[in-house]
Amino acid sequence: MEGEGSRRGQAMSMDMDKLLYRPMEMSDIPAIIAIEEEAFTSPWTAEAFMNELTNNMFAKYLVMAYKGELLGYGGMWIIMDEAHITNIAMRSDLRGKGLGHLLLEQLQRTAVFYGATRMTLEVRVSNETAQHLYRKFGFQPAGVRPRYYSDNDEDALIMWAELDEERLKTGERSN
Ligand SMILES: CC(C)(COP(=O)(O)OP(=O)(O)OC[C@H]1O[C@@H](n2cnc3c(N)ncnc32)[C@H](O)[C@@H]1OP(=O)(O)O)[C@@H](O)C(=O)NCCC(=O)NCCS
């Protein structure tokens, strides 16, 4: 049975010094769109990402890269002390190896750096993988947005988490 340790081990067997997080750049957008299109049934367009990077002063978007290759990305709007995750996705061939966990932790660290104390997101009620990940970070369901996803009229679960500033600043892993 593939357990927590073995999944994480796969990410840890990478040369972690070469795993980096950096702000998303316009030149990343074609690679982002390729991941976005395999990850979501209603993917954002290149224009939507361009708009976020150029016109939205609240937006912070990060990419995770390894040896020059883009593995995943995530973004959020930080407004006052609240960070609202807009999207997070890993390349499909790299899922389940612990990388999404690392990326979400980095998003939380970035949110704390910019003064956020709480984080929220919406997730499809059917997306158990993502919900499992979020619960590990202390996200709790706080309501439902009925028929939020127009492609299939699926409800969104709204989740909130308090950001543990001390843990994130010391770099200690969530469990
Ligand atoms: C959600 C997503 C970003 C997670 O990234 P990932 O690299 O696959 O996640 P990880 O390998 O770090 O797993 C983190 C946790 O997610 C859960 N998880 C991962 N794969 C899972 C699976 N197949 N089934 C159930 N839970 C799973 C587990 O809780 C896991 O923690 P554990 O390994 O300690 O048990 C990724 O699956 C993805 O890109 N999905 C498509 C896009 C998407 O749904 N984004 C979220 C929108 S709200």
Short mmCIF file of N, CA and C and ligand atoms in Angstrom, two decimals:
data_model
loop_
_atom_site.label_atom_id
_atom_site.label_comp_id
_atom_site.label_asym_id
_atom_site.label_seq_id
_atom_site.Cartn_x
_atom_site.Cartn_y
_atom_site.Cartn_z
N MET A 1 0.85 -1.20 0.00
CA MET A 1 0.00 0.00 0.00
C MET A 1 0.89 1.25 0.00
N GLU A 2 0.53 2.18 -0.83
CA GLU A 2 1.35 3.38 -0.88
C GLU A 2 0.91 4.33 0.23
N GLY A 3 1.78 4.56 1.17
CA GLY A 3 1.42 5.39 2.31
C GLY A 3 2.03 6.76 2.20
N GLU A 4 1.77 7.53 3.27
CA GLU A 4 2.23 8.91 3.32
C GLU A 4 3.74 9.00 3.10
N GLY A 5 4.47 8.13 3.81
CA GLY A 5 5.93 8.19 3.74
C GLY A 5 6.44 7.94 2.35
N SER A 6 5.86 6.90 1.67
CA SER A 6 6.40 6.56 0.36
C SER A 6 6.12 7.66 -0.67
N ARG A 7 4.91 8.27 -0.60
CA ARG A 7 4.61 9.34 -1.56
C ARG A 7 5.56 10.51 -1.37
N ARG A 8 5.72 10.87 -0.11
CA ARG A 8 6.58 12.00 0.17
C ARG A 8 8.02 11.69 -0.22
N GLY A 9 8.39 10.41 -0.01
CA GLY A 9 9.75 9.97 -0.32
C GLY A 9 10.09 10.23 -1.77
N GLN A 10 9.06 10.11 -2.65
CA GLN A 10 9.36 10.31 -4.07
C GLN A 10 9.79 11.75 -4.32
N ALA A 11 9.11 12.69 -3.66
CA ALA A 11 9.51 14.08 -3.85
C ALA A 11 10.87 14.32 -3.20
N MET A 12 11.05 13.69 -2.03
CA MET A 12 12.29 13.92 -1.30
C MET A 12 13.49 13.29 -2.01
N SER A 13 13.25 12.30 -2.90
CA SER A 13 14.38 11.70 -3.60
C SER A 13 14.87 12.61 -4.72
N MET A 14 14.11 13.67 -5.00
CA MET A 14 14.61 14.67 -5.95
C MET A 14 15.74 15.42 -5.26
N ASP A 15 16.54 16.08 -6.05
CA ASP A 15 17.59 16.92 -5.49
C ASP A 15 16.90 18.21 -5.03
N MET A 16 16.55 18.25 -3.72
CA MET A 16 15.70 19.33 -3.21
C MET A 16 16.34 20.71 -3.37
N ASP A 17 17.67 20.74 -3.47
CA ASP A 17 18.33 22.04 -3.66
C ASP A 17 17.95 22.66 -5.01
N LYS A 18 17.54 21.79 -5.93
CA LYS A 18 17.22 22.30 -7.27
C LYS A 18 15.73 22.58 -7.45
N LEU A 19 14.95 22.31 -6.38
CA LEU A 19 13.52 22.62 -6.42
C LEU A 19 13.35 24.07 -5.99
N LEU A 20 12.79 24.89 -6.85
CA LEU A 20 12.67 26.29 -6.43
C LEU A 20 11.28 26.84 -6.66
N TYR A 21 10.98 27.86 -5.88
CA TYR A 21 9.72 28.58 -5.99
C TYR A 21 10.09 30.00 -6.39
N ARG A 22 9.35 30.54 -7.33
CA ARG A 22 9.59 31.94 -7.71
C ARG A 22 8.30 32.55 -8.19
N PRO A 23 8.24 33.89 -8.24
CA PRO A 23 7.03 34.53 -8.76
C PRO A 23 6.78 34.13 -10.22
N MET A 24 5.53 33.94 -10.56
CA MET A 24 5.19 33.62 -11.96
C MET A 24 5.54 34.79 -12.86
N GLU A 25 6.05 34.48 -14.05
CA GLU A 25 6.39 35.52 -15.02
C GLU A 25 5.56 35.31 -16.28
N MET A 26 5.46 36.39 -17.08
CA MET A 26 4.67 36.29 -18.32
C MET A 26 5.17 35.15 -19.20
N SER A 27 6.49 34.92 -19.20
CA SER A 27 7.04 33.88 -20.08
C SER A 27 6.68 32.47 -19.61
N ASP A 28 6.17 32.34 -18.36
CA ASP A 28 5.74 31.02 -17.86
C ASP A 28 4.37 30.63 -18.41
N ILE A 29 3.61 31.62 -18.93
CA ILE A 29 2.19 31.38 -19.19
C ILE A 29 1.92 30.20 -20.13
N PRO A 30 2.68 30.01 -21.23
CA PRO A 30 2.38 28.84 -22.08
C PRO A 30 2.49 27.52 -21.30
N ALA A 31 3.50 27.37 -20.46
CA ALA A 31 3.63 26.13 -19.66
C ALA A 31 2.52 26.03 -18.62
N ILE A 32 2.13 27.17 -18.06
CA ILE A 32 1.05 27.19 -17.07
C ILE A 32 -0.26 26.74 -17.73
N ILE A 33 -0.50 27.26 -18.93
CA ILE A 33 -1.75 26.91 -19.63
C ILE A 33 -1.80 25.41 -19.93
N ALA A 34 -0.66 24.81 -20.28
CA ALA A 34 -0.64 23.37 -20.54
C ALA A 34 -1.06 22.60 -19.28
N ILE A 35 -0.58 23.02 -18.12
CA ILE A 35 -0.95 22.35 -16.87
C ILE A 35 -2.41 22.65 -16.53
N GLU A 36 -2.78 23.91 -16.68
CA GLU A 36 -4.14 24.35 -16.37
C GLU A 36 -5.16 23.53 -17.18
N GLU A 37 -4.84 23.30 -18.46
CA GLU A 37 -5.81 22.61 -19.32
C GLU A 37 -5.94 21.13 -18.99
N GLU A 38 -4.87 20.53 -18.46
CA GLU A 38 -5.02 19.12 -18.07
C GLU A 38 -5.62 19.00 -16.66
N ALA A 39 -5.55 20.08 -15.88
CA ALA A 39 -5.99 20.02 -14.48
C ALA A 39 -7.47 20.38 -14.29
N PHE A 40 -7.98 21.27 -15.14
CA PHE A 40 -9.31 21.82 -14.87
C PHE A 40 -10.24 21.69 -16.07
N THR A 41 -11.52 21.43 -15.79
CA THR A 41 -12.49 21.34 -16.89
C THR A 41 -12.87 22.72 -17.44
N SER A 42 -12.71 23.76 -16.63
CA SER A 42 -12.92 25.13 -17.13
C SER A 42 -11.63 25.92 -16.89
N PRO A 43 -10.60 25.64 -17.70
CA PRO A 43 -9.30 26.26 -17.44
C PRO A 43 -9.31 27.77 -17.67
N TRP A 44 -8.46 28.47 -16.93
CA TRP A 44 -8.25 29.89 -17.20
C TRP A 44 -7.53 30.02 -18.54
N THR A 45 -7.75 31.19 -19.18
CA THR A 45 -7.06 31.47 -20.44
C THR A 45 -5.73 32.16 -20.14
N ALA A 46 -4.89 32.23 -21.18
CA ALA A 46 -3.62 32.97 -21.05
C ALA A 46 -3.90 34.42 -20.68
N GLU A 47 -4.97 34.99 -21.26
CA GLU A 47 -5.32 36.39 -20.98
C GLU A 47 -5.65 36.57 -19.50
N ALA A 48 -6.32 35.59 -18.92
CA ALA A 48 -6.68 35.70 -17.50
C ALA A 48 -5.41 35.76 -16.65
N PHE A 49 -4.44 34.89 -16.97
CA PHE A 49 -3.18 34.93 -16.21
C PHE A 49 -2.43 36.24 -16.45
N MET A 50 -2.41 36.69 -17.70
CA MET A 50 -1.71 37.96 -18.01
C MET A 50 -2.33 39.09 -17.20
N ASN A 51 -3.64 39.10 -17.14
CA ASN A 51 -4.35 40.14 -16.40
C ASN A 51 -3.99 40.09 -14.92
N GLU A 52 -3.92 38.88 -14.37
CA GLU A 52 -3.55 38.75 -12.97
C GLU A 52 -2.15 39.31 -12.72
N LEU A 53 -1.22 39.00 -13.65
CA LEU A 53 0.17 39.42 -13.45
C LEU A 53 0.38 40.91 -13.67
N THR A 54 -0.49 41.52 -14.46
CA THR A 54 -0.24 42.92 -14.79
C THR A 54 -1.20 43.92 -14.13
N ASN A 55 -2.44 43.49 -13.89
CA ASN A 55 -3.44 44.48 -13.44
C ASN A 55 -3.97 44.27 -12.03
N ASN A 56 -3.60 43.17 -11.40
CA ASN A 56 -4.20 42.88 -10.09
C ASN A 56 -3.17 43.06 -8.99
N MET A 57 -3.27 44.17 -8.29
CA MET A 57 -2.26 44.48 -7.26
C MET A 57 -2.35 43.55 -6.06
N PHE A 58 -3.47 42.82 -5.92
CA PHE A 58 -3.62 41.89 -4.80
C PHE A 58 -3.07 40.49 -5.12
N ALA A 59 -2.77 40.24 -6.39
CA ALA A 59 -2.44 38.88 -6.81
C ALA A 59 -0.98 38.52 -6.57
N LYS A 60 -0.78 37.30 -6.07
CA LYS A 60 0.57 36.74 -5.93
C LYS A 60 0.53 35.35 -6.54
N TYR A 61 1.33 35.13 -7.55
CA TYR A 61 1.37 33.82 -8.21
C TYR A 61 2.78 33.26 -8.14
N LEU A 62 2.87 31.99 -7.75
CA LEU A 62 4.17 31.33 -7.62
C LEU A 62 4.23 30.15 -8.58
N VAL A 63 5.43 29.86 -9.06
CA VAL A 63 5.62 28.60 -9.78
C VAL A 63 6.64 27.76 -9.01
N MET A 64 6.48 26.44 -9.16
CA MET A 64 7.47 25.50 -8.62
C MET A 64 8.24 24.97 -9.84
N ALA A 65 9.55 25.05 -9.79
CA ALA A 65 10.34 24.61 -10.94
C ALA A 65 11.48 23.70 -10.47
N TYR A 66 11.90 22.82 -11.36
CA TYR A 66 12.97 21.88 -11.03
C TYR A 66 13.87 21.78 -12.25
N LYS A 67 15.12 22.12 -12.07
CA LYS A 67 16.09 22.08 -13.17
C LYS A 67 15.53 22.77 -14.42
N GLY A 68 14.93 23.94 -14.20
CA GLY A 68 14.44 24.75 -15.31
C GLY A 68 13.08 24.35 -15.85
N GLU A 69 12.49 23.26 -15.31
CA GLU A 69 11.19 22.80 -15.79
C GLU A 69 10.09 23.20 -14.82
N LEU A 70 8.98 23.66 -15.36
CA LEU A 70 7.89 24.09 -14.50
C LEU A 70 7.04 22.87 -14.08
N LEU A 71 6.89 22.66 -12.77
CA LEU A 71 6.19 21.48 -12.27
C LEU A 71 4.76 21.80 -11.85
N GLY A 72 4.54 23.01 -11.36
CA GLY A 72 3.22 23.37 -10.86
C GLY A 72 3.20 24.84 -10.52
N TYR A 73 2.03 25.30 -10.10
CA TYR A 73 1.89 26.72 -9.79
C TYR A 73 0.69 26.90 -8.86
N GLY A 74 0.66 28.03 -8.25
CA GLY A 74 -0.47 28.36 -7.40
C GLY A 74 -0.55 29.87 -7.26
N GLY A 75 -1.75 30.34 -6.99
CA GLY A 75 -1.91 31.78 -6.86
C GLY A 75 -2.95 32.15 -5.83
N MET A 76 -2.88 33.38 -5.43
CA MET A 76 -3.85 33.87 -4.42
C MET A 76 -3.97 35.38 -4.51
N TRP A 77 -5.04 35.88 -3.94
CA TRP A 77 -5.21 37.31 -3.74
C TRP A 77 -5.04 37.56 -2.25
N ILE A 78 -4.20 38.49 -1.93
CA ILE A 78 -4.01 38.81 -0.51
C ILE A 78 -4.62 40.19 -0.26
N ILE A 79 -5.67 40.19 0.53
CA ILE A 79 -6.37 41.45 0.82
C ILE A 79 -6.40 41.60 2.33
N MET A 80 -5.70 42.59 2.79
CA MET A 80 -5.53 42.80 4.24
C MET A 80 -4.94 41.53 4.87
N ASP A 81 -5.67 40.96 5.86
CA ASP A 81 -5.10 39.78 6.53
C ASP A 81 -5.67 38.46 5.99
N GLU A 82 -6.32 38.53 4.82
CA GLU A 82 -6.90 37.30 4.26
C GLU A 82 -6.28 36.97 2.90
N ALA A 83 -5.91 35.71 2.76
CA ALA A 83 -5.38 35.24 1.47
C ALA A 83 -6.41 34.29 0.86
N HIS A 84 -6.76 34.56 -0.39
CA HIS A 84 -7.77 33.76 -1.08
C HIS A 84 -7.09 33.03 -2.23
N ILE A 85 -6.95 31.71 -2.09
CA ILE A 85 -6.32 30.91 -3.15
C ILE A 85 -7.22 30.92 -4.38
N THR A 86 -6.64 31.25 -5.53
CA THR A 86 -7.43 31.25 -6.77
C THR A 86 -7.23 29.95 -7.55
N ASN A 87 -6.01 29.44 -7.55
CA ASN A 87 -5.79 28.14 -8.19
C ASN A 87 -4.47 27.53 -7.72
N ILE A 88 -4.44 26.20 -7.81
CA ILE A 88 -3.21 25.47 -7.50
C ILE A 88 -3.27 24.19 -8.33
N ALA A 89 -2.19 23.89 -9.01
CA ALA A 89 -2.18 22.67 -9.83
C ALA A 89 -0.75 22.19 -10.02
N MET A 90 -0.63 20.86 -10.08
CA MET A 90 0.66 20.23 -10.39
C MET A 90 0.51 19.53 -11.74
N ARG A 91 1.62 19.39 -12.44
CA ARG A 91 1.61 18.61 -13.69
C ARG A 91 1.04 17.23 -13.39
N SER A 92 0.21 16.69 -14.24
CA SER A 92 -0.53 15.46 -13.90
C SER A 92 0.40 14.28 -13.65
N ASP A 93 1.54 14.21 -14.37
CA ASP A 93 2.44 13.06 -14.18
C ASP A 93 3.23 13.16 -12.88
N LEU A 94 3.09 14.28 -12.17
CA LEU A 94 3.87 14.47 -10.94
C LEU A 94 2.99 14.52 -9.69
N ARG A 95 1.70 14.26 -9.87
CA ARG A 95 0.81 14.35 -8.71
C ARG A 95 1.03 13.17 -7.77
N GLY A 96 0.66 13.36 -6.52
CA GLY A 96 0.72 12.28 -5.55
C GLY A 96 2.12 11.98 -5.05
N LYS A 97 3.06 12.91 -5.27
CA LYS A 97 4.44 12.69 -4.83
C LYS A 97 4.85 13.65 -3.72
N GLY A 98 3.90 14.39 -3.21
CA GLY A 98 4.21 15.31 -2.12
C GLY A 98 4.53 16.73 -2.57
N LEU A 99 4.49 16.96 -3.89
CA LEU A 99 4.88 18.30 -4.38
C LEU A 99 3.79 19.34 -4.14
N GLY A 100 2.53 18.94 -4.28
CA GLY A 100 1.43 19.87 -4.01
C GLY A 100 1.46 20.35 -2.57
N HIS A 101 1.80 19.43 -1.68
CA HIS A 101 1.94 19.78 -0.26
C HIS A 101 3.00 20.87 -0.09
N LEU A 102 4.14 20.67 -0.73
CA LEU A 102 5.23 21.66 -0.61
C LEU A 102 4.81 23.00 -1.20
N LEU A 103 4.10 22.95 -2.32
CA LEU A 103 3.69 24.19 -2.98
C LEU A 103 2.67 24.96 -2.12
N LEU A 104 1.72 24.24 -1.53
CA LEU A 104 0.73 24.91 -0.68
C LEU A 104 1.42 25.53 0.54
N GLU A 105 2.41 24.79 1.07
CA GLU A 105 3.15 25.33 2.22
C GLU A 105 3.87 26.64 1.82
N GLN A 106 4.42 26.65 0.62
CA GLN A 106 5.11 27.86 0.16
C GLN A 106 4.12 29.01 -0.07
N LEU A 107 2.94 28.69 -0.56
CA LEU A 107 1.91 29.73 -0.72
C LEU A 107 1.53 30.29 0.64
N GLN A 108 1.43 29.40 1.63
CA GLN A 108 1.07 29.87 2.98
C GLN A 108 2.19 30.75 3.55
N ARG A 109 3.44 30.33 3.32
CA ARG A 109 4.58 31.13 3.81
C ARG A 109 4.54 32.52 3.17
N THR A 110 4.25 32.56 1.87
CA THR A 110 4.19 33.84 1.16
C THR A 110 3.06 34.70 1.70
N ALA A 111 1.93 34.05 1.96
CA ALA A 111 0.77 34.79 2.50
C ALA A 111 1.11 35.42 3.85
N VAL A 112 1.77 34.64 4.70
CA VAL A 112 2.17 35.16 6.02
C VAL A 112 3.16 36.31 5.85
N PHE A 113 4.08 36.16 4.92
CA PHE A 113 5.06 37.22 4.66
C PHE A 113 4.36 38.54 4.32
N TYR A 114 3.26 38.45 3.58
CA TYR A 114 2.54 39.67 3.19
C TYR A 114 1.48 40.08 4.22
N GLY A 115 1.45 39.41 5.36
CA GLY A 115 0.59 39.87 6.46
C GLY A 115 -0.72 39.14 6.63
N ALA A 116 -0.92 38.05 5.86
CA ALA A 116 -2.19 37.31 6.01
C ALA A 116 -2.15 36.46 7.27
N THR A 117 -3.31 36.32 7.89
CA THR A 117 -3.42 35.44 9.06
C THR A 117 -4.40 34.31 8.81
N ARG A 118 -5.18 34.44 7.72
CA ARG A 118 -6.18 33.41 7.40
C ARG A 118 -6.16 33.16 5.90
N MET A 119 -6.54 31.97 5.54
CA MET A 119 -6.53 31.62 4.11
C MET A 119 -7.85 30.93 3.76
N THR A 120 -8.36 31.24 2.58
CA THR A 120 -9.62 30.62 2.15
C THR A 120 -9.50 30.14 0.70
N LEU A 121 -10.40 29.26 0.32
CA LEU A 121 -10.45 28.78 -1.06
C LEU A 121 -11.80 28.13 -1.31
N GLU A 122 -12.10 27.92 -2.59
CA GLU A 122 -13.26 27.13 -2.98
C GLU A 122 -12.74 25.87 -3.67
N VAL A 123 -13.42 24.76 -3.43
CA VAL A 123 -13.02 23.51 -4.06
C VAL A 123 -14.28 22.75 -4.44
N ARG A 124 -14.23 22.07 -5.58
CA ARG A 124 -15.39 21.27 -6.00
C ARG A 124 -15.72 20.24 -4.93
N VAL A 125 -16.99 20.07 -4.66
CA VAL A 125 -17.36 19.09 -3.62
C VAL A 125 -16.86 17.69 -3.99
N SER A 126 -16.67 17.42 -5.29
CA SER A 126 -16.21 16.08 -5.71
C SER A 126 -14.68 15.92 -5.65
N ASN A 127 -13.95 17.01 -5.43
CA ASN A 127 -12.48 16.95 -5.51
C ASN A 127 -11.89 16.51 -4.16
N GLU A 128 -11.98 15.21 -3.92
CA GLU A 128 -11.57 14.69 -2.61
C GLU A 128 -10.06 14.77 -2.41
N THR A 129 -9.29 14.62 -3.48
CA THR A 129 -7.83 14.71 -3.37
C THR A 129 -7.44 16.07 -2.81
N ALA A 130 -7.96 17.12 -3.45
CA ALA A 130 -7.61 18.47 -3.01
C ALA A 130 -8.14 18.73 -1.59
N GLN A 131 -9.36 18.27 -1.32
CA GLN A 131 -9.91 18.50 0.03
C GLN A 131 -9.07 17.80 1.09
N HIS A 132 -8.57 16.61 0.76
CA HIS A 132 -7.72 15.86 1.69
C HIS A 132 -6.44 16.67 1.99
N LEU A 133 -5.86 17.20 0.92
CA LEU A 133 -4.66 18.03 1.09
C LEU A 133 -4.98 19.24 1.98
N TYR A 134 -6.09 19.92 1.69
CA TYR A 134 -6.42 21.14 2.45
C TYR A 134 -6.68 20.83 3.92
N ARG A 135 -7.36 19.71 4.19
CA ARG A 135 -7.63 19.36 5.59
C ARG A 135 -6.34 19.13 6.35
N LYS A 136 -5.34 18.60 5.65
CA LYS A 136 -4.05 18.39 6.33
C LYS A 136 -3.42 19.71 6.76
N PHE A 137 -3.82 20.79 6.07
CA PHE A 137 -3.30 22.11 6.42
C PHE A 137 -4.25 22.87 7.35
N GLY A 138 -5.22 22.15 7.90
CA GLY A 138 -6.12 22.77 8.87
C GLY A 138 -7.31 23.47 8.26
N PHE A 139 -7.49 23.35 6.94
CA PHE A 139 -8.67 23.97 6.33
C PHE A 139 -9.92 23.23 6.81
N GLN A 140 -10.94 24.03 7.15
CA GLN A 140 -12.22 23.48 7.60
C GLN A 140 -13.33 24.00 6.69
N PRO A 141 -14.32 23.15 6.39
CA PRO A 141 -15.44 23.62 5.57
C PRO A 141 -16.19 24.75 6.29
N ALA A 142 -16.59 25.77 5.53
CA ALA A 142 -17.28 26.90 6.16
C ALA A 142 -18.53 27.28 5.41
N GLY A 143 -18.91 26.46 4.45
CA GLY A 143 -20.13 26.76 3.70
C GLY A 143 -20.04 26.23 2.28
N VAL A 144 -21.11 26.42 1.55
CA VAL A 144 -21.17 25.92 0.18
C VAL A 144 -21.65 27.04 -0.73
N ARG A 145 -21.02 27.18 -1.91
CA ARG A 145 -21.56 28.08 -2.93
C ARG A 145 -22.28 27.19 -3.95
N PRO A 146 -23.61 27.20 -3.92
CA PRO A 146 -24.37 26.31 -4.80
C PRO A 146 -24.10 26.60 -6.27
N ARG A 147 -23.92 25.54 -7.06
CA ARG A 147 -23.75 25.61 -8.54
C ARG A 147 -22.68 26.62 -8.94
N TYR A 148 -21.59 26.65 -8.20
CA TYR A 148 -20.52 27.63 -8.42
C TYR A 148 -19.79 27.37 -9.75
N TYR A 149 -19.66 26.08 -10.11
CA TYR A 149 -18.90 25.73 -11.32
C TYR A 149 -19.88 25.55 -12.48
N SER A 150 -19.77 26.48 -13.46
CA SER A 150 -20.81 26.54 -14.49
C SER A 150 -20.72 25.38 -15.48
N ASP A 151 -19.55 24.70 -15.57
CA ASP A 151 -19.46 23.61 -16.56
C ASP A 151 -20.40 22.44 -16.23
N ASN A 152 -20.58 22.15 -14.93
CA ASN A 152 -21.49 21.05 -14.56
C ASN A 152 -22.41 21.42 -13.39
N ASP A 153 -22.45 22.74 -13.09
CA ASP A 153 -23.32 23.22 -12.00
C ASP A 153 -22.96 22.62 -10.64
N GLU A 154 -21.69 22.24 -10.49
CA GLU A 154 -21.28 21.62 -9.22
C GLU A 154 -21.14 22.68 -8.12
N ASP A 155 -21.46 22.26 -6.91
CA ASP A 155 -21.30 23.16 -5.75
C ASP A 155 -19.81 23.30 -5.40
N ALA A 156 -19.47 24.45 -4.83
CA ALA A 156 -18.13 24.66 -4.28
C ALA A 156 -18.21 24.60 -2.77
N LEU A 157 -17.27 23.89 -2.20
CA LEU A 157 -17.11 23.91 -0.75
C LEU A 157 -16.17 25.07 -0.43
N ILE A 158 -16.58 25.93 0.50
CA ILE A 158 -15.71 27.04 0.94
C ILE A 158 -14.94 26.54 2.15
N MET A 159 -13.63 26.71 2.11
CA MET A 159 -12.82 26.26 3.26
C MET A 159 -11.96 27.41 3.77
N TRP A 160 -11.71 27.41 5.08
CA TRP A 160 -10.87 28.44 5.70
C TRP A 160 -9.85 27.76 6.61
N ALA A 161 -8.68 28.37 6.69
CA ALA A 161 -7.66 27.90 7.64
C ALA A 161 -7.00 29.11 8.30
N GLU A 162 -6.70 28.96 9.57
CA GLU A 162 -5.85 29.96 10.24
C GLU A 162 -4.42 29.66 9.82
N LEU A 163 -3.62 30.69 9.59
CA LEU A 163 -2.22 30.46 9.20
C LEU A 163 -1.36 30.45 10.45
N ASP A 164 -0.61 29.37 10.60
CA ASP A 164 0.24 29.21 11.78
C ASP A 164 1.58 29.91 11.50
N GLU A 165 1.60 31.19 11.86
CA GLU A 165 2.74 32.04 11.52
C GLU A 165 4.06 31.48 12.03
N GLU A 166 4.04 31.00 13.26
CA GLU A 166 5.29 30.51 13.87
C GLU A 166 5.84 29.31 13.11
N ARG A 167 4.93 28.33 12.82
CA ARG A 167 5.37 27.13 12.11
C ARG A 167 5.89 27.48 10.72
N LEU A 168 5.17 28.39 10.04
CA LEU A 168 5.56 28.72 8.68
C LEU A 168 6.88 29.50 8.65
N LYS A 169 7.10 30.31 9.67
CA LYS A 169 8.34 31.10 9.69
C LYS A 169 9.54 30.23 10.02
N THR A 170 9.32 29.20 10.87
CA THR A 170 10.46 28.36 11.24
C THR A 170 10.71 27.27 10.20
N GLY A 171 9.77 27.14 9.23
CA GLY A 171 9.96 26.16 8.18
C GLY A 171 9.61 24.74 8.59
N GLU A 172 9.00 24.59 9.80
CA GLU A 172 8.59 23.26 10.25
C GLU A 172 7.46 22.77 9.35
N ARG A 173 7.48 21.49 8.94
CA ARG A 173 6.46 20.95 8.06
C ARG A 173 5.14 20.74 8.77
N SER A 174 4.04 20.94 8.03
CA SER A 174 2.76 20.48 8.57
C SER A 174 2.78 18.96 8.44
N ASN A 175 1.88 18.24 9.16
CA ASN A 175 2.00 16.77 9.12
C ASN A 175 1.39 16.16 7.86
C1 LIG B 1 -4.55 19.14 -5.79
C2 LIG B 1 -3.08 18.98 -6.24
C3 LIG B 1 -2.47 20.34 -6.48
C4 LIG B 1 -2.31 18.25 -5.13
O1 LIG B 1 -0.97 18.10 -5.55
P1 LIG B 1 -0.20 16.71 -5.39
O2 LIG B 1 1.23 16.95 -5.71
O3 LIG B 1 -0.91 15.66 -6.15
O4 LIG B 1 -0.42 16.46 -3.83
P2 LIG B 1 0.59 15.71 -2.83
O5 LIG B 1 1.22 14.56 -3.51
O6 LIG B 1 1.46 16.71 -2.20
O7 LIG B 1 -0.43 15.15 -1.78
C5 LIG B 1 -0.79 15.95 -0.72
C6 LIG B 1 -1.98 15.30 -0.06
O8 LIG B 1 -3.08 15.27 -0.96
C7 LIG B 1 -3.79 14.08 -0.73
N1 LIG B 1 -3.70 13.25 -1.92
C8 LIG B 1 -2.79 13.26 -2.91
N2 LIG B 1 -3.08 12.37 -3.85
C9 LIG B 1 -4.22 11.78 -3.41
C10 LIG B 1 -5.06 10.80 -3.96
N3 LIG B 1 -4.79 10.21 -5.14
N4 LIG B 1 -6.17 10.47 -3.26
C11 LIG B 1 -6.47 11.05 -2.08
N5 LIG B 1 -5.70 12.01 -1.51
C12 LIG B 1 -4.60 12.36 -2.19
C13 LIG B 1 -3.15 13.42 0.43
O9 LIG B 1 -3.72 13.92 1.61
C14 LIG B 1 -1.75 13.88 0.30
O10 LIG B 1 -1.03 13.85 1.48
P3 LIG B 1 -0.18 12.54 1.89
O11 LIG B 1 0.64 12.15 0.72
O12 LIG B 1 0.66 13.04 3.03
O13 LIG B 1 -1.21 11.54 2.29
C15 LIG B 1 -2.99 18.11 -7.54
O14 LIG B 1 -3.60 16.87 -7.29
C16 LIG B 1 -3.62 18.75 -8.76
O15 LIG B 1 -2.97 19.50 -9.48
N6 LIG B 1 -4.90 18.45 -9.03
C17 LIG B 1 -5.61 19.02 -10.18
C18 LIG B 1 -5.94 20.47 -9.95
C19 LIG B 1 -6.78 20.67 -8.71
O16 LIG B 1 -7.72 19.93 -8.43
N7 LIG B 1 -6.44 21.74 -7.96
C20 LIG B 1 -7.16 22.09 -6.76
C21 LIG B 1 -8.31 22.98 -7.10
S1 LIG B 1 -9.20 23.52 -5.65
#
